mmCIF file of C-alpha atoms and ligand atoms in Angstrom:
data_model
loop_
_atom_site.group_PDB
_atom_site.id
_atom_site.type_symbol
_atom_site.label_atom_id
_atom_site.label_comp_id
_atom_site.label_asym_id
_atom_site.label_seq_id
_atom_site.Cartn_x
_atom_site.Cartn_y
_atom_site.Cartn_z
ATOM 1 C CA UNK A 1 -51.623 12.903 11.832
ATOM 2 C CA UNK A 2 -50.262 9.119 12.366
ATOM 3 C CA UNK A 3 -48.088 9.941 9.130
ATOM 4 C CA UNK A 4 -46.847 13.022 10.103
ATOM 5 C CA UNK A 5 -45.425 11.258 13.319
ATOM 6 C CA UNK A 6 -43.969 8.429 12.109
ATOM 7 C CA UNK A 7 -42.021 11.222 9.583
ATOM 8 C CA UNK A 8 -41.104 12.812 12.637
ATOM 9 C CA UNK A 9 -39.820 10.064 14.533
ATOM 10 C CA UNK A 10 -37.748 8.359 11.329
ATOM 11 C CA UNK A 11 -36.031 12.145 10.850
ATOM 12 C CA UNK A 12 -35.093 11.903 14.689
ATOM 13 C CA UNK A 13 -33.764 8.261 13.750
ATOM 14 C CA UNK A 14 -31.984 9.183 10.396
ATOM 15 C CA UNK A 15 -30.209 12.331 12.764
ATOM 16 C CA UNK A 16 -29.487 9.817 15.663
ATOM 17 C CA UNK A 17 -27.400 7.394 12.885
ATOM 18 C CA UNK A 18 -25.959 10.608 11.221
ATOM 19 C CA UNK A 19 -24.457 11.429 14.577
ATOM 20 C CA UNK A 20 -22.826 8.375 15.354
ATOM 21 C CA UNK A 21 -21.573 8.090 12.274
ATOM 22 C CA UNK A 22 -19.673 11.245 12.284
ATOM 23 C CA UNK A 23 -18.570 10.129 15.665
ATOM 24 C CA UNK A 24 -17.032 7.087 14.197
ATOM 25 C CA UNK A 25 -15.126 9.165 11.792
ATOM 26 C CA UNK A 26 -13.802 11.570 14.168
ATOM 27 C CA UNK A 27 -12.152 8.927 16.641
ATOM 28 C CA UNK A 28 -9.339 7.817 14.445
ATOM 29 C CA UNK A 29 -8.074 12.117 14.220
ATOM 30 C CA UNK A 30 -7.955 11.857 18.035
ATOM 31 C CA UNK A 31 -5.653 8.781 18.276
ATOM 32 C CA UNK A 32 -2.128 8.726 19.063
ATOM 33 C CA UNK A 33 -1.465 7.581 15.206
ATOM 34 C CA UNK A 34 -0.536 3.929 16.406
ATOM 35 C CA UNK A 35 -2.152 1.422 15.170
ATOM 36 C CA UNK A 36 -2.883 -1.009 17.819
ATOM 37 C CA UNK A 37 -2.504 -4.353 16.912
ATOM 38 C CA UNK A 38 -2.373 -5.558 20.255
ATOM 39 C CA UNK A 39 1.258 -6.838 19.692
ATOM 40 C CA UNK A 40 4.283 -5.241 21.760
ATOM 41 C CA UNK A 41 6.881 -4.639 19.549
ATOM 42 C CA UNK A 42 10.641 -6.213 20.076
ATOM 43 C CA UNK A 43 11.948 -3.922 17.544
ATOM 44 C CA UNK A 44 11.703 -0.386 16.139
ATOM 45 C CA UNK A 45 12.509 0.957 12.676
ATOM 46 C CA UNK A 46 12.532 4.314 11.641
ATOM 47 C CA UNK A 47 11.933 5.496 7.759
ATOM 48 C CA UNK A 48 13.118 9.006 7.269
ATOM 49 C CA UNK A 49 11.555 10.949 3.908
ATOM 50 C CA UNK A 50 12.893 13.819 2.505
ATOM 51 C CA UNK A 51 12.608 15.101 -1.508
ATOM 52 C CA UNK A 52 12.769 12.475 -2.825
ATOM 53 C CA UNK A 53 14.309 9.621 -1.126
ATOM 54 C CA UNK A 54 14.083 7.157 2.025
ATOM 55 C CA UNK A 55 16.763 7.757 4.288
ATOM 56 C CA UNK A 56 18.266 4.550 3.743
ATOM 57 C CA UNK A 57 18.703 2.235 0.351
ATOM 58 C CA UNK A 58 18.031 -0.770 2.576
ATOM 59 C CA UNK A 59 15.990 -1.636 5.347
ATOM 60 C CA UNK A 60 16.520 -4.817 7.543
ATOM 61 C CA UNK A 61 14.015 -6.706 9.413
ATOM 62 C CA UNK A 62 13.227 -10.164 11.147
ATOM 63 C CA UNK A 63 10.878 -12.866 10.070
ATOM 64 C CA UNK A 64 8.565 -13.437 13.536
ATOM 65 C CA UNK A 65 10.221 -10.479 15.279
ATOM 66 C CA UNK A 66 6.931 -7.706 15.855
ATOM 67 C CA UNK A 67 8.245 -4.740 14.986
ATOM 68 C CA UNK A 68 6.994 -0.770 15.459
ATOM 69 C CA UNK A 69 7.756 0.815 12.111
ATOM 70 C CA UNK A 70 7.778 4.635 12.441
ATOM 71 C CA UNK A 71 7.231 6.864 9.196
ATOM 72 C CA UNK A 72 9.170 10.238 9.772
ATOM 73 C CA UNK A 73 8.288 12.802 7.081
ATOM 74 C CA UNK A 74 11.403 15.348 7.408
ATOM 75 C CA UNK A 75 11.036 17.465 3.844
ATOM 76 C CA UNK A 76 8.016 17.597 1.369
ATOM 77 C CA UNK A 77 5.166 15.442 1.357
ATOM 78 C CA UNK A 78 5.856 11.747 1.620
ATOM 79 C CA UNK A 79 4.028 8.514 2.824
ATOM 80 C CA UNK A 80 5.908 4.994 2.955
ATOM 81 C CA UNK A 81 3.628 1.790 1.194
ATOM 82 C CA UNK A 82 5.095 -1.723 2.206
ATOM 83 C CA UNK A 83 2.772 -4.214 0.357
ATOM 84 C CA UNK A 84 4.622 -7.324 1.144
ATOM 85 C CA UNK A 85 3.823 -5.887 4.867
ATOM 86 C CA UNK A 86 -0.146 -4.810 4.033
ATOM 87 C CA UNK A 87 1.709 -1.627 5.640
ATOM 88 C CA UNK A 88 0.887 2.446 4.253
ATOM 89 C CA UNK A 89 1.829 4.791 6.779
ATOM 90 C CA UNK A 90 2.482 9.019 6.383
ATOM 91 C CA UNK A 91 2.037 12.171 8.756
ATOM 92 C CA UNK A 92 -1.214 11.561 9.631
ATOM 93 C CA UNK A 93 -0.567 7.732 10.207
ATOM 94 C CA UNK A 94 2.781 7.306 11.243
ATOM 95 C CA UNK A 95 3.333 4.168 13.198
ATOM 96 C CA UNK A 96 2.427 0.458 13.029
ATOM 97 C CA UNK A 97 3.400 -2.455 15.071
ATOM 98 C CA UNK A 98 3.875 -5.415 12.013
ATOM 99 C CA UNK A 99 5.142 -8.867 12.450
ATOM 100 C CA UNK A 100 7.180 -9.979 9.411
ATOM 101 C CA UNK A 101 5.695 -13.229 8.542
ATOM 102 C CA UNK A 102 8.571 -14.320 5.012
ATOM 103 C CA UNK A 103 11.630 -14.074 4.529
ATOM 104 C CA UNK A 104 12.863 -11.906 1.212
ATOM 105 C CA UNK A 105 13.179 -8.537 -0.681
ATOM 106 C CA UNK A 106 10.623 -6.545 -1.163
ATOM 107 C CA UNK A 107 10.224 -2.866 -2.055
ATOM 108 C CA UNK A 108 9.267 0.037 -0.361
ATOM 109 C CA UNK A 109 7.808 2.882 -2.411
ATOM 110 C CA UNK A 110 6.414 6.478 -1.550
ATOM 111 C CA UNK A 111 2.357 6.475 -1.444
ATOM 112 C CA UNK A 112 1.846 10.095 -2.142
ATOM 113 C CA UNK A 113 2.412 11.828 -5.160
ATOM 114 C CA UNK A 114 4.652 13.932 -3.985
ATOM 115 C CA UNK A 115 6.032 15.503 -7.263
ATOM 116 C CA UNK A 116 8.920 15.226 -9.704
ATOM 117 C CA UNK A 117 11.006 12.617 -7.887
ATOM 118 C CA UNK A 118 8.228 10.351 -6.331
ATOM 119 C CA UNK A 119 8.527 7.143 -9.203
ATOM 120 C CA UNK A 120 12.610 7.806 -8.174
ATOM 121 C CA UNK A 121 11.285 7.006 -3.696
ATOM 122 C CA UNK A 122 12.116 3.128 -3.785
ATOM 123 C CA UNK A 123 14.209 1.366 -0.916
ATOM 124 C CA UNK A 124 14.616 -1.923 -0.327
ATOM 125 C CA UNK A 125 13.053 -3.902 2.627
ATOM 126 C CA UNK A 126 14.587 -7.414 3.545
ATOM 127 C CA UNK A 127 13.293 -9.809 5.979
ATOM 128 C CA UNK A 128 15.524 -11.854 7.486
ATOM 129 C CA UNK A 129 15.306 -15.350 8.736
HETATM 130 CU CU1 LIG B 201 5.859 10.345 -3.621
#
């Protein structure tokens, strides 16, 4: 009888965890698809995809300057990766408040495979003293 209770109560803990679990995952959906990095941005920069291409060859930005990058998918199925910024952003996720922390170029490449033209999705990203 003992055993069957303790089974009981561990089942009511396992469904207890389950559920706030799934509430964990279900937050993020809800949000406002900022991430908040607590940082007020000084500057904004839009990306624009379309098949297959950023809307501009060259993006400029400033070393120390936090900045609200804004991924705008117009056409197809696009997401923007900036490793030198530890940035990914698409529909789902499409702004991010980064601080540029070097100077340089660095490249900026599509994250989803979008189709025939995705290896051809490269712009430039240059940080600026
Ligand atoms: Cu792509």
């Amino acid at each position: 009888m003992k055993k069957a209770l303790a089974l009981i109560v561990s089942c009511m803990l396992l469904f207890v965890l389950a559920a706030c679990g799934e509430d964990k995952d279900a937050a993020p959906a809800s949000g406002t698809g900022v991430t908040d990095t607590g940082v007020a941005p000084e500057a904004e920069l839009e990306i624009i995809a379309t098949d297959y291409q950023f809307d501009q060859e060259e993006y400029t930005l400033k070393k120390g300057v936090p900045v609200k990058i804004t991924f705008n998918n117009k056409q197809g199925n696009h997401g923007v990766m900036i490793p030198a910024l530890s940035l990914q952003l698409d529909s789902k996720n499409s702004s991010a408040v980064v601080t540029p922390d070097k100077t340089g170029t660095f490249e900026i490449s599509c994250s989803i495979m979008c189709g025939t033209g995705h290896t051809k999705m490269i712009s430039k990203l240059i940080i600026e003293e």
